[in-house]
Each structure stands twice: as C-alpha cells, then as structure tokens.
Coordinates of C-alpha atoms and ligand atoms in Angstrom, one line a residue:
M1 CA 109.5 38.0 114.4
N2 CA 107.8 38.9 111.1
K3 CA 104.0 38.6 111.4
T4 CA 102.4 36.4 108.8
W5 CA 98.9 34.9 108.2
W6 CA 100.2 31.4 108.6
K7 CA 101.7 32.1 112.0
E8 CA 98.3 33.4 113.1
S9 CA 96.3 30.5 111.6
V10 CA 94.8 27.5 113.2
V11 CA 95.1 24.5 110.9
Y12 CA 92.6 21.5 110.6
Q13 CA 94.0 18.3 109.2
I14 CA 91.7 16.1 107.1
Y15 CA 92.3 12.4 106.4
P16 CA 89.7 12.3 103.6
R17 CA 89.2 8.5 103.6
S18 CA 87.8 8.7 107.1
Y19 CA 86.1 12.1 107.0
K20 CA 82.7 11.9 105.3
D21 CA 81.4 9.5 102.6
S22 CA 79.0 11.3 100.2
N23 CA 78.0 8.5 97.9
G24 CA 77.6 5.4 100.1
D25 CA 80.5 3.4 98.9
G26 CA 82.0 3.3 102.4
I27 CA 84.9 5.6 101.6
G28 CA 85.2 9.2 102.6
D29 CA 85.6 11.5 99.6
I30 CA 86.0 15.1 98.4
Q31 CA 82.3 15.8 98.1
G32 CA 82.1 14.7 101.7
V33 CA 84.6 17.3 102.7
I34 CA 82.7 19.9 100.7
Q35 CA 79.6 19.0 102.8
K36 CA 81.4 19.8 105.9
L37 CA 83.1 23.1 105.0
D38 CA 80.6 25.2 106.9
Y39 CA 81.2 23.0 109.9
I40 CA 85.0 23.5 109.6
K41 CA 84.6 27.2 109.2
S42 CA 82.4 27.3 112.3
L43 CA 85.3 26.0 114.4
G44 CA 87.3 29.1 113.6
I45 CA 89.7 27.2 111.3
D46 CA 91.9 29.2 108.9
V47 CA 93.7 26.6 106.9
I48 CA 92.8 23.0 105.9
W49 CA 95.5 20.5 105.4
M50 CA 94.2 17.6 103.3
C51 CA 96.1 14.3 103.2
P52 CA 96.8 12.9 99.8
V53 CA 94.0 12.7 97.3
Y54 CA 96.1 11.9 94.2
K55 CA 95.7 8.8 92.1
S56 CA 96.9 5.9 94.1
P57 CA 96.6 2.1 94.4
N58 CA 96.3 2.8 98.2
D59 CA 99.0 0.4 99.5
D60 CA 99.6 3.1 102.1
N61 CA 96.3 5.0 101.8
G62 CA 97.3 7.6 99.2
Y63 CA 100.9 8.1 100.3
D64 CA 101.8 5.9 97.4
I65 CA 101.1 8.1 94.4
A66 CA 100.6 6.8 90.9
D67 CA 99.8 10.2 89.3
Y68 CA 100.4 13.6 90.9
Y69 CA 98.2 15.3 88.3
D70 CA 95.0 13.3 88.9
I71 CA 92.6 12.5 91.7
M72 CA 92.0 9.1 93.2
D73 CA 88.8 7.5 91.8
E74 CA 87.3 6.8 95.2
F75 CA 87.8 10.4 96.2
G76 CA 86.2 12.0 93.1
T77 CA 87.4 14.0 90.1
M78 CA 89.5 17.1 89.4
D79 CA 86.2 18.9 89.1
D80 CA 85.4 17.9 92.7
F81 CA 88.8 19.1 93.7
D82 CA 88.3 22.5 92.0
E83 CA 84.9 22.8 93.7
L84 CA 86.5 22.1 97.0
L85 CA 89.2 24.7 96.6
A86 CA 86.7 27.3 95.5
G87 CA 84.5 26.4 98.5
V88 CA 87.4 26.8 100.9
H89 CA 88.4 30.1 99.5
E90 CA 84.8 31.4 99.4
R91 CA 84.7 30.9 103.1
G92 CA 87.9 32.8 103.7
M93 CA 89.9 29.7 104.5
R94 CA 93.0 28.3 102.8
L95 CA 93.9 24.8 101.6
I96 CA 97.2 23.1 101.7
M97 CA 98.0 19.7 100.1
D98 CA 100.3 16.8 101.0
L99 CA 103.4 16.7 98.9
V100 CA 104.8 13.2 98.8
V101 CA 108.0 13.2 96.9
N102 CA 110.4 11.0 98.8
H103 CA 108.8 8.1 96.9
T104 CA 106.1 7.4 94.4
S105 CA 103.9 4.3 93.9
D106 CA 105.5 1.5 92.0
E107 CA 102.5 2.0 89.6
H108 CA 103.6 5.5 88.8
A109 CA 104.5 5.8 85.0
W110 CA 108.0 6.9 86.0
F111 CA 108.7 3.7 87.9
V112 CA 107.1 1.4 85.3
E113 CA 109.4 2.9 82.8
S114 CA 112.4 2.9 85.1
K115 CA 111.9 -0.8 85.8
S116 CA 111.4 -1.7 82.2
S117 CA 115.1 -1.7 81.4
K118 CA 118.5 -0.6 82.6
E119 CA 118.7 1.6 79.5
S120 CA 115.5 3.4 80.2
P121 CA 116.0 7.2 80.3
K122 CA 114.1 7.1 83.5
R123 CA 116.2 4.3 85.1
D124 CA 117.9 6.9 87.2
Y125 CA 114.7 8.4 88.6
Y126 CA 114.8 5.8 91.3
I127 CA 117.6 4.2 93.4
W128 CA 118.8 1.0 91.7
K129 CA 121.8 -0.9 93.1
K130 CA 123.6 -4.2 92.5
G131 CA 123.2 -6.8 95.3
I132 CA 126.1 -8.0 97.4
S133 CA 127.0 -11.7 97.7
G134 CA 123.6 -12.9 96.7
G135 CA 121.7 -10.5 99.0
P136 CA 120.5 -6.9 99.0
P137 CA 123.0 -4.0 98.7
N138 CA 123.0 -3.3 102.4
N139 CA 121.2 -4.2 105.7
W140 CA 118.7 -1.4 105.7
Q141 CA 115.2 -2.1 107.0
S142 CA 112.0 -0.3 105.8
F143 CA 109.9 1.8 108.2
F144 CA 107.2 -0.8 107.9
G145 CA 109.4 -3.9 108.5
G146 CA 111.5 -6.1 106.3
D147 CA 114.3 -5.3 103.9
A148 CA 114.3 -1.8 102.3
W149 CA 115.3 -3.4 99.0
I150 CA 113.3 -5.4 96.4
Y151 CA 115.1 -7.6 93.9
D152 CA 114.2 -7.2 90.2
K153 CA 115.0 -10.4 88.4
A154 CA 115.0 -9.0 84.9
S155 CA 117.8 -6.5 85.5
D156 CA 119.4 -8.3 88.4
E157 CA 119.3 -5.1 90.5
Y158 CA 117.6 -4.0 93.6
F159 CA 115.5 -0.8 94.2
L160 CA 115.2 1.0 97.5
H161 CA 111.9 1.5 99.3
L162 CA 112.1 3.1 102.8
F163 CA 108.4 2.6 103.3
T164 CA 106.1 -0.1 101.8
T165 CA 107.3 -2.4 99.0
K166 CA 105.1 -0.4 96.7
Q167 CA 106.7 2.9 97.5
P168 CA 110.1 3.1 95.6
D169 CA 112.3 6.0 96.7
L170 CA 112.9 8.7 94.1
N171 CA 116.5 9.6 93.3
W172 CA 116.8 13.3 94.2
E173 CA 120.4 13.3 93.0
N174 CA 118.9 13.4 89.5
P175 CA 118.2 17.0 88.5
T176 CA 115.5 15.9 86.1
V177 CA 113.6 14.4 89.0
R178 CA 113.8 17.6 90.9
E179 CA 112.6 19.5 87.9
E180 CA 109.6 17.2 87.5
V181 CA 108.7 17.7 91.2
Y182 CA 109.0 21.5 90.9
T183 CA 106.8 21.5 87.8
M184 CA 104.2 19.5 89.5
M185 CA 104.3 21.8 92.6
K186 CA 103.7 24.8 90.3
Y187 CA 100.8 23.0 88.7
W188 CA 99.0 22.8 92.0
L189 CA 100.1 26.3 93.2
D190 CA 98.9 27.8 90.0
K191 CA 95.5 26.2 90.6
G192 CA 95.5 28.3 93.7
I193 CA 96.3 26.0 96.6
D194 CA 97.9 27.7 99.6
G195 CA 100.8 25.5 100.4
F196 CA 102.2 22.1 101.2
R197 CA 102.7 19.7 104.0
M198 CA 105.8 17.8 102.8
D199 CA 105.9 14.1 103.6
V200 CA 109.1 12.7 105.0
I201 CA 111.0 15.6 103.5
S202 CA 113.9 14.9 105.9
L203 CA 114.6 11.7 103.9
I204 CA 115.0 13.0 100.3
S205 CA 118.8 13.2 100.4
K206 CA 120.5 9.8 100.9
R207 CA 123.9 9.7 102.6
G208 CA 125.4 6.8 100.7
Y209 CA 124.5 3.2 101.0
D210 CA 126.7 1.7 103.7
D211 CA 125.3 -0.8 106.2
T212 CA 123.7 0.8 109.2
P213 CA 125.7 -0.1 112.3
Y214 CA 122.8 0.7 114.7
Q215 CA 120.5 -1.8 116.4
E216 CA 117.7 0.6 117.2
F217 CA 115.6 1.6 114.3
N218 CA 115.2 5.2 115.6
E219 CA 118.9 5.6 115.7
T220 CA 119.2 4.4 112.1
I221 CA 116.6 6.9 111.1
E222 CA 118.4 9.8 112.8
K223 CA 121.9 8.9 111.8
V224 CA 121.6 7.1 108.5
Y225 CA 118.3 7.8 106.7
A226 CA 117.4 11.4 107.7
N227 CA 119.0 14.8 107.1
G228 CA 121.3 13.6 104.3
P229 CA 124.1 15.9 103.0
R230 CA 122.1 17.6 100.3
V231 CA 118.7 18.0 102.0
H232 CA 119.2 21.7 102.7
E233 CA 120.6 22.4 99.2
F234 CA 117.5 20.7 97.7
L235 CA 115.1 22.7 99.9
K236 CA 116.8 25.9 99.1
E237 CA 116.6 25.1 95.4
M238 CA 112.9 24.3 95.8
N239 CA 112.3 27.5 97.7
R240 CA 114.1 29.5 95.0
E241 CA 112.4 27.8 92.0
V242 CA 108.9 27.4 93.5
L243 CA 108.0 28.4 97.0
S244 CA 109.3 31.9 97.0
K245 CA 107.1 32.8 94.0
Y246 CA 103.8 32.3 95.9
D247 CA 102.2 33.6 99.1
I248 CA 101.9 30.1 100.7
M249 CA 102.8 28.1 103.8
T250 CA 104.9 25.1 104.1
V251 CA 105.4 22.5 106.8
G252 CA 107.9 19.7 106.4
E253 CA 107.4 16.4 108.1
G254 CA 110.3 14.6 109.3
P255 CA 111.4 11.6 111.2
G256 CA 115.0 12.3 112.3
I257 CA 114.4 16.0 112.7
N258 CA 115.6 16.9 116.1
L259 CA 116.7 19.8 118.2
D260 CA 120.2 19.8 116.8
N261 CA 119.2 19.9 113.1
G262 CA 115.6 21.1 113.2
G263 CA 116.4 24.8 113.3
K264 CA 118.1 24.8 110.0
Y265 CA 115.0 23.8 108.1
V266 CA 112.9 26.7 109.4
N267 CA 115.4 29.4 110.2
E268 CA 113.9 32.4 108.3
E269 CA 117.3 33.4 107.0
E270 CA 117.9 30.0 105.4
K271 CA 114.9 30.3 103.1
E272 CA 113.8 26.7 103.2
L273 CA 110.5 25.9 105.0
D274 CA 108.1 27.8 107.2
M275 CA 107.6 25.0 109.8
V276 CA 108.5 21.4 110.5
F277 CA 106.7 18.7 112.3
Q278 CA 109.2 17.2 114.8
F279 CA 108.5 14.0 116.6
G280 CA 110.0 14.5 120.1
H281 CA 106.6 14.0 121.7
M282 CA 105.4 11.5 119.2
F283 CA 108.2 9.0 120.0
I284 CA 108.1 9.8 123.7
D285 CA 106.6 6.4 124.6
H286 CA 108.5 4.3 122.1
G287 CA 110.7 1.6 123.6
P288 CA 113.9 0.1 122.2
E289 CA 111.9 -2.0 119.7
G290 CA 110.0 1.0 118.5
K291 CA 106.3 2.0 118.7
F292 CA 105.0 -1.5 119.3
D293 CA 107.2 -1.7 122.4
P294 CA 105.5 1.1 124.4
V295 CA 107.1 2.5 127.5
P296 CA 105.8 5.0 130.1
Y297 CA 106.9 8.6 129.9
S298 CA 106.6 11.4 132.5
L299 CA 105.0 14.8 132.3
P300 CA 108.4 16.6 132.7
Q301 CA 109.6 14.7 129.6
F302 CA 106.5 15.8 127.7
K303 CA 106.8 19.4 128.7
K304 CA 110.5 19.5 127.9
V305 CA 109.8 18.7 124.2
F306 CA 107.7 21.9 123.9
S307 CA 110.0 24.1 125.9
D308 CA 113.1 22.9 124.1
W309 CA 111.6 23.6 120.7
D310 CA 110.3 26.9 121.7
N311 CA 113.7 27.9 123.1
K312 CA 115.5 26.6 120.1
L313 CA 113.4 28.5 117.5
A314 CA 112.7 31.7 119.5
G315 CA 113.4 34.6 117.2
K316 CA 114.7 32.4 114.4
G317 CA 112.0 30.2 113.0
W318 CA 108.4 29.2 113.6
N319 CA 107.0 26.2 115.5
S320 CA 104.2 23.8 114.7
I321 CA 102.1 22.8 117.6
F322 CA 100.4 19.4 117.2
L323 CA 99.6 16.4 119.5
G324 CA 98.4 13.9 116.9
N325 CA 97.7 13.1 113.3
H326 CA 96.8 10.2 111.1
D327 CA 99.9 8.3 112.1
F328 CA 99.6 8.4 115.8
P329 CA 97.1 7.5 118.6
R330 CA 94.2 9.7 119.5
I331 CA 95.5 12.6 121.7
T332 CA 92.9 12.2 124.5
S333 CA 93.7 8.5 124.9
R334 CA 97.5 9.1 124.7
F335 CA 98.2 12.3 126.6
A336 CA 95.0 12.7 128.7
N337 CA 92.2 10.6 130.1
D338 CA 89.6 9.1 127.8
Q339 CA 87.5 7.7 130.6
E340 CA 86.2 9.5 133.7
F341 CA 87.6 12.9 132.8
H342 CA 87.2 12.6 129.0
A343 CA 85.6 16.0 128.4
E344 CA 87.8 17.9 130.9
S345 CA 91.0 16.4 129.7
A346 CA 90.2 16.8 126.0
K347 CA 89.5 20.5 126.7
L348 CA 92.7 20.8 128.6
L349 CA 94.7 19.6 125.6
C350 CA 92.9 22.1 123.4
L351 CA 93.6 25.0 125.8
M352 CA 97.2 23.9 126.0
M353 CA 97.7 23.9 122.2
M354 CA 95.8 27.1 121.6
S355 CA 97.9 28.9 124.2
M356 CA 101.3 28.0 122.8
R357 CA 103.7 29.9 120.5
G358 CA 103.5 28.3 117.1
T359 CA 100.8 27.3 114.6
P360 CA 98.4 24.8 116.1
Y361 CA 97.2 21.8 114.0
V362 CA 93.9 20.2 115.0
Y363 CA 93.5 16.6 113.6
Q364 CA 89.9 15.7 112.6
G365 CA 87.9 14.3 115.5
E366 CA 90.1 15.9 118.2
E367 CA 87.5 18.7 118.4
I368 CA 85.0 16.1 119.8
G369 CA 87.5 14.2 121.8
M370 CA 87.6 11.0 119.6
T371 CA 89.5 8.2 121.3
N372 CA 91.6 5.2 120.5
V373 CA 89.8 2.0 119.4
A374 CA 90.5 -1.6 120.4
F375 CA 89.3 -4.0 117.8
D376 CA 89.6 -7.7 119.0
S377 CA 90.6 -9.1 115.6
I378 CA 93.6 -8.2 113.5
D379 CA 91.2 -8.6 110.5
D380 CA 89.4 -5.4 111.5
Y381 CA 92.7 -3.4 111.0
D382 CA 93.6 -1.9 107.7
D383 CA 96.9 -0.1 108.2
I384 CA 99.8 -1.7 106.3
E385 CA 102.2 -0.9 109.2
T386 CA 99.9 -2.7 111.7
K387 CA 99.4 -5.7 109.3
N388 CA 103.1 -6.0 108.6
V389 CA 104.1 -6.1 112.3
Y390 CA 101.4 -8.6 113.0
K391 CA 102.7 -10.9 110.3
E392 CA 106.3 -10.5 111.5
W393 CA 105.4 -11.3 115.1
S394 CA 103.3 -14.4 113.9
E395 CA 106.2 -15.7 111.8
K396 CA 108.6 -15.2 114.7
G397 CA 106.2 -16.9 117.1
K398 CA 106.1 -13.9 119.4
D399 CA 103.3 -13.2 121.8
L400 CA 100.4 -11.9 119.7
N401 CA 98.2 -11.0 122.7
L402 CA 100.9 -8.6 123.8
L403 CA 101.1 -7.2 120.3
M404 CA 97.3 -6.6 120.1
K405 CA 97.6 -4.6 123.3
A406 CA 100.4 -2.5 121.7
I407 CA 98.3 -2.1 118.6
H408 CA 95.4 -0.8 120.7
Q409 CA 97.7 1.7 122.2
Q410 CA 99.9 2.7 119.3
G411 CA 98.4 1.6 116.0
R412 CA 97.8 4.1 113.3
D413 CA 94.2 3.0 112.7
N414 CA 93.3 4.6 116.1
A415 CA 93.3 7.9 114.2
R416 CA 91.7 6.5 111.1
T417 CA 88.3 5.3 112.2
P418 CA 85.6 7.4 110.7
V419 CA 84.7 10.8 112.1
Q420 CA 81.7 10.4 114.4
W421 CA 79.1 12.8 113.1
S422 CA 76.0 11.5 114.9
D423 CA 74.5 8.6 116.8
Q424 CA 72.9 7.3 113.6
V425 CA 74.1 4.1 111.8
N426 CA 77.9 4.2 111.1
A427 CA 78.1 7.4 113.1
G428 CA 76.5 9.3 110.1
Y429 CA 79.8 8.8 108.2
T430 CA 78.4 6.5 105.5
S431 CA 75.2 4.9 104.4
G432 CA 77.2 2.0 103.1
T433 CA 79.7 -0.3 104.7
P434 CA 82.7 1.7 106.0
W435 CA 86.1 0.7 104.8
I436 CA 87.2 0.5 108.5
K437 CA 84.8 0.0 111.4
V438 CA 83.5 2.9 113.3
N439 CA 84.6 3.3 116.9
P440 CA 81.8 1.7 118.9
N441 CA 81.7 4.7 121.3
Y442 CA 80.0 6.9 118.6
P443 CA 76.6 6.9 120.4
Q444 CA 78.3 8.8 123.2
I445 CA 81.0 10.8 121.3
N446 CA 79.7 12.5 118.2
V447 CA 79.4 15.9 116.6
L448 CA 75.6 16.2 116.6
A449 CA 75.4 15.6 120.4
Q450 CA 78.1 18.1 121.1
E451 CA 76.5 20.8 118.8
T452 CA 73.5 21.0 121.1
D453 CA 75.5 20.9 124.3
S454 CA 76.9 24.4 125.1
D455 CA 79.5 22.8 127.5
S456 CA 80.8 20.2 125.0
I457 CA 84.4 19.7 123.9
L458 CA 83.3 20.9 120.4
N459 CA 82.0 24.2 121.7
F460 CA 85.1 24.6 123.9
Y461 CA 87.3 24.3 120.8
R462 CA 85.2 27.1 119.2
E463 CA 85.6 29.3 122.2
M464 CA 89.2 28.6 122.7
I465 CA 90.1 29.3 119.1
Q466 CA 88.3 32.5 119.3
V467 CA 90.2 33.4 122.4
R468 CA 93.4 32.9 120.5
K469 CA 92.2 35.1 117.7
D470 CA 91.3 37.8 120.1
N471 CA 94.7 37.7 121.8
P472 CA 97.6 37.9 119.2
S473 CA 99.9 37.7 122.2
L474 CA 99.0 34.1 122.4
V475 CA 100.5 33.7 118.9
Y476 CA 103.7 35.7 119.2
A477 CA 104.6 36.4 122.9
D478 CA 107.5 34.8 124.6
Y479 CA 107.1 31.5 126.5
V480 CA 108.6 30.0 129.6
D481 CA 107.7 26.8 131.5
L482 CA 107.4 28.0 135.2
D483 CA 107.8 24.6 136.7
P484 CA 109.5 22.1 134.4
M485 CA 110.0 19.4 137.1
S486 CA 106.4 19.1 138.3
E487 CA 105.1 15.6 137.7
S488 CA 101.5 16.9 137.8
I489 CA 101.2 20.4 136.6
Y490 CA 102.1 22.2 133.4
A491 CA 102.3 25.9 134.2
F492 CA 103.7 28.3 131.6
K493 CA 103.8 32.0 131.0
R494 CA 103.4 34.0 127.8
W495 CA 104.4 37.7 127.8
D496 CA 105.1 40.7 125.6
D497 CA 104.8 44.4 125.9
E498 CA 101.0 44.3 125.9
C499 CA 100.2 41.7 128.5
E500 CA 101.0 38.5 130.3
H501 CA 99.2 35.2 130.1
L502 CA 99.4 32.4 132.6
V503 CA 98.4 28.9 131.7
I504 CA 97.9 26.3 134.4
L505 CA 97.1 22.7 133.5
N506 CA 96.4 19.9 136.0
F507 CA 97.5 16.7 134.3
T508 CA 96.1 14.5 137.1
S509 CA 92.7 13.0 137.9
E510 CA 92.7 14.5 141.4
D511 CA 92.2 17.9 143.0
Y512 CA 95.5 19.6 143.2
V513 CA 96.6 22.5 145.4
Y514 CA 99.2 24.4 143.5
N515 CA 101.4 27.2 144.8
I516 CA 101.7 30.0 142.3
D517 CA 101.7 33.8 142.3
A518 CA 98.7 34.8 140.2
Q519 CA 98.1 38.2 141.8
G520 CA 96.5 40.5 139.4
F521 CA 95.6 37.9 136.8
E522 CA 92.0 37.3 135.7
K523 CA 90.6 34.2 134.2
V524 CA 90.0 34.4 130.5
I525 CA 88.8 30.8 129.9
G526 CA 88.9 27.4 131.6
N527 CA 87.4 24.0 131.3
Y528 CA 85.4 24.3 134.5
K529 CA 82.8 27.0 134.7
A530 CA 83.3 27.8 138.4
P531 CA 85.4 30.9 139.2
L532 CA 89.0 30.4 139.9
A533 CA 89.8 29.0 143.3
Y534 CA 92.7 31.3 144.0
G535 CA 93.8 32.9 147.2
S536 CA 97.0 33.4 149.3
G537 CA 99.3 32.3 146.5
Q538 CA 97.5 29.0 146.0
I539 CA 95.2 27.7 143.4
T540 CA 93.0 24.7 143.9
L541 CA 92.6 22.8 140.7
K542 CA 90.0 20.2 139.9
P543 CA 90.9 17.0 138.0
W544 CA 92.3 17.9 134.6
E545 CA 91.5 21.6 135.2
A546 CA 92.9 24.0 132.7
V547 CA 92.9 27.7 133.0
L548 CA 94.1 30.6 131.0
M549 CA 94.6 33.9 132.9
K550 CA 95.6 37.3 131.7
K551 CA 97.1 40.4 133.3
S552 CA 97.2 43.6 131.2
Ligands
ISL1 O1 104.0 6.4 111.9 C1 105.1 6.3 111.7 C2 105.7 4.9 111.6 O2 105.5 4.3 112.9 C3 106.0 7.4 111.3 O3 107.3 7.1 111.5 C4 105.7 7.7 109.9 O4 106.0 6.6 109.1 C5 106.6 8.8 109.4 O5 106.3 9.9 110.2 C6 106.3 9.1 108.0 O6 104.9 9.3 107.8 C7 104.5 9.8 106.5 O7 105.0 9.1 105.5 C8 104.6 7.7 105.3 C9 103.1 7.5 105.5 O8 102.8 6.2 105.7 C10 102.5 8.3 106.6 O9 101.1 8.2 106.7 C11 103.0 9.8 106.4 O10 102.4 10.6 107.4 C12 105.0 7.2 104.0 O11 104.6 8.1 103.0
CA2 CA1 82.6 7.8 98.9

C-alpha cells in the first residue's frame, strides 16, 4: 500500500463544548483548546479532529449548522479559529474539521429562504414533498425518534429531517447545492485546514421516498436511508472538484456502512474517501429496539468486527481504528472494566488500538480512562437523543427506571461530560457553571494526577503512541487474529519483511494461562511492569494484562 502521512498519524478527537472553558461561561471554547495544544502535542498526536464549531443554534450541539462560514458565538470568533489553526501547525500537528452537509440547521439562510415560498429559488435546496391522505409523505422515522417529516402549513408540504426537527436534509440531487458545498469546503481548505471528517456522508443520496417495510430501525438505516444510488457519484465528484486538489485526509462517517458496501468508499482506485468510520462494534450491543435496548455481546463478536474489516480492506483501502467518540459510551466502561481494573483495562484498550492496522482515533478523555456517568435525574442530561427517548417512553407509559439504566449504559452524554483536568472545582474545566455536570469521579480520575504518576494511563498512552511511531510495521504490516473463538483472549499477529509483532490481550478480570508459541519474541511494552511470565509454550497473564512482543 502507498505510504502516506495520514496512515501513520494518530488522531485526537475534540468535542469543544466539553474540552476546556477559557472564559468562565461554563462552555468549552476555541481558546480553551488553544490552552491545551502543548498537552495534546505531548501525547504524540499528529492530527486533531475538531467537532463542529460553526454558527449553530445548538439543537444538536453544533451538528445543526446555521452558517458554514462563521464560528459559534460560545466558541469564539474566526480570529480565535485562525489562531488555533496556526498554533496547531506551529507544533507540527494538523487540524481536520467536521463537515456536516447531509443537513443544515432550519435557521440556515438557505432553509429560511427555501421555506419562505414554493417559488423560492432555493426551494429545491431541501426535500419538500406533498403529504399522503392527511399524513406525511411516508412512514420514515427520524434517528432521534418521531416522524422524519415536518408539515409546513403555509405551503401545505412536508420537509424531510432524518435527525432532529431542526436539521432539514439538503437535496443533493440539486447541482447548485453540491456547488455550494464544494465552494464552502474550498474556503476552509484554502484557510489551511488539513481535511474533513464527514458527518453521515452515507446518507446524502436518497433512494426514493417509498415507505420502509422494515420494523427494525437499523434495518431501515441500512436498506432504505444509507448508501443511496448516487452516493459514490457524488463523492467522486467531490473528490474531483475539491479533495484531489489538496494534501489532506478525509474520513467519512456512516450509519449503514457495512462490510459489503464499505470497501467502495475507501478503495484507493475509486478516488472517493481515505477512510470511513464503520459502526460494527458501535452497534454490537444494540438490541432489536436499538441502543436503549442493550444486549450482551461476546469477545469473539467484538474481535470479528476488527478482523473482518482488516481482511476486507487489506491491500485496497485504509481502516480507521476507534472505540468511541462523542456519540457512544466511554470505552473503558463499555469494552473493559471501569472498576477494579480501571487502569489496567484502559491501558489494554490503548495497546490494542495502537497495535492495529489503520489510523487510530483517540477520543478526548480516553487517555485518562474517563468513564460513563450515571446521573439520577433526566434533568441532568442535555443530549437531544436522550431527551427525546425519555419523552417518548413517558408518553407511552413505559418503564422509566429501565430506561434510565439504559441511558447510563448507552446515552451520548456519557462521552460529553467535561474533560477532567484536575481535582479542583469542576475538574478544572470551568470556573463557572458547566453546561453539563462533571462526572463525580474527577477527584480520582484527572489529568493532573496522572501527569505526576509515571505509571498512569496517560503516560501509558504517551509511551504506546511512541512505540507505534518507532515501529512502522505496526502501521502497515499484515494482521491475523490467532484465536478468533477465544472468549477471553484477543491474540493477534502483525508481520512484514522486517519483523513480527505478537499482541496478547486478556479481556478477563482473572489470571489466565494461555497456550501460545512466543519463542524468540521479546516484550516491547505491556501494562504490567513485571517481565513476561512465559515458558514452555504458555504465558500466564494477569487480569486485563496486555502485552506487545516483537521478533526481528
Ligand atoms: O449516536 C447515534 C444515534 O444513536 C448514531 O447513530 C449517530 O446519530 C450517527 O452516527 C450520526 O452521528 C452524527 O450525525 C448526527 C449527530 O447528532 C452526531 O453527533 C454525529 O456524530 C447528526 O448530525
Ligand atoms: Ca467558554
């Protein structure tokens, strides 16, 4: 495969609202990010992906954009943004931005004009349809609950919104809309940003407006909403008109992107995107009713997602490696152990990610092992998805205690509580009142405490990222899962002409004696300091022990 800087990079995702508040209004902001650039650099990060900072009424925390050419007041000004970009580049890092173009805010000037009359030249920028027998045009539901259509009395038509009621979907069939998007992308790229993470890019081409015949929402996503007939044509056009003209990286986000269709987005010959975020492991514990109907999953299922994607893309396209982001639970709580073996298991996940083929994405707070939060009252939650589902269950008279448990496990606010910088008031995140409460475990889990502890999760991230930098084989070498059926151990091998790496991860809270031939391998790094307990074809692993070994 071609070698490129973005394949060799480690990315750090920032959700600016929750990162660092610089002016005491309780909301993280761009100046707050600037204050932390040296910290981010100290982790060994190459690329920062920043979630949306554009002008927005914040119905969906910035994913509802009212002006793509301006910065949200709470976050600062365009001068602040320029200062941030310069600061990132001065430190030898790169900055990629969120590109949210499946929908805008209903407060975007385009939509205001589109809605103003059926004759408006911008009417066709959005998806307007006549109702059917007194109801909406079809039975589609939005991702966040309720009908995907809103009735506009003045014109007697409905507009489509796959997300919140304030996020009308753009009409990508209209070439002028695509031109507007490309022009806007060039504006940011000409400013010097280094690429885009493309929000729900799998949804931009709609496949007609028939009723969905599917009961399960995930099935509707895959078979009705996502990967529409023109999505690849649009992405090729975008690549030709914009992306190919810059030295940048792109990562497309996509519900409905799966093993069958995912390769096409990132196949290097197709000239579309560099990487995608697929959701195989993110939906792994979703039951028939979706994320708030959580079901258990097994380690073999989890491993299979990574192996399948690696096999699928090998030699053709590039993978993204991530375990969490601002939409999903905290990774230590979800895939590891946030209690007795908190530090060990958080380090295990780090070692796993940094030893895989693909570009790893670290979500803010993962580097200190931040955990899920369990607020007692729904009033302490902010996320529109969480609030909508609570309202829906209340109206239907369903068991709200059960729902609160599911929210504690799956809600998006788990990932959105402020970053825990210190044990000072509000975890050092703000001197004011935070927009969402800080996780009460900040006195134990915070950056400052981990800075001074050489054995901390934070310092392990630094070491492990350095190990990856020192061993390009960890970026490019082939991958194989040595024991896919094991319920306890994830053991995989990476190899190329230079060397072989062996990764062994104990996903249990017990000692585990594992049979493996590790003759000739030496330990590179592990999450326990003691030398490797290896002999006679057996390795004795401690709870959540993770080890990377190398044979040259
Ligand atoms: O978290 C989810 C819903 O349970 C995901 O399905 C999520 O909605 C989906 O991955 C799309 O997410 C992206 O677009 C949304 C925005 O709310 C998310 O924050 C963003 O990451 C709409 O713009
Ligand atoms: Ca602020």
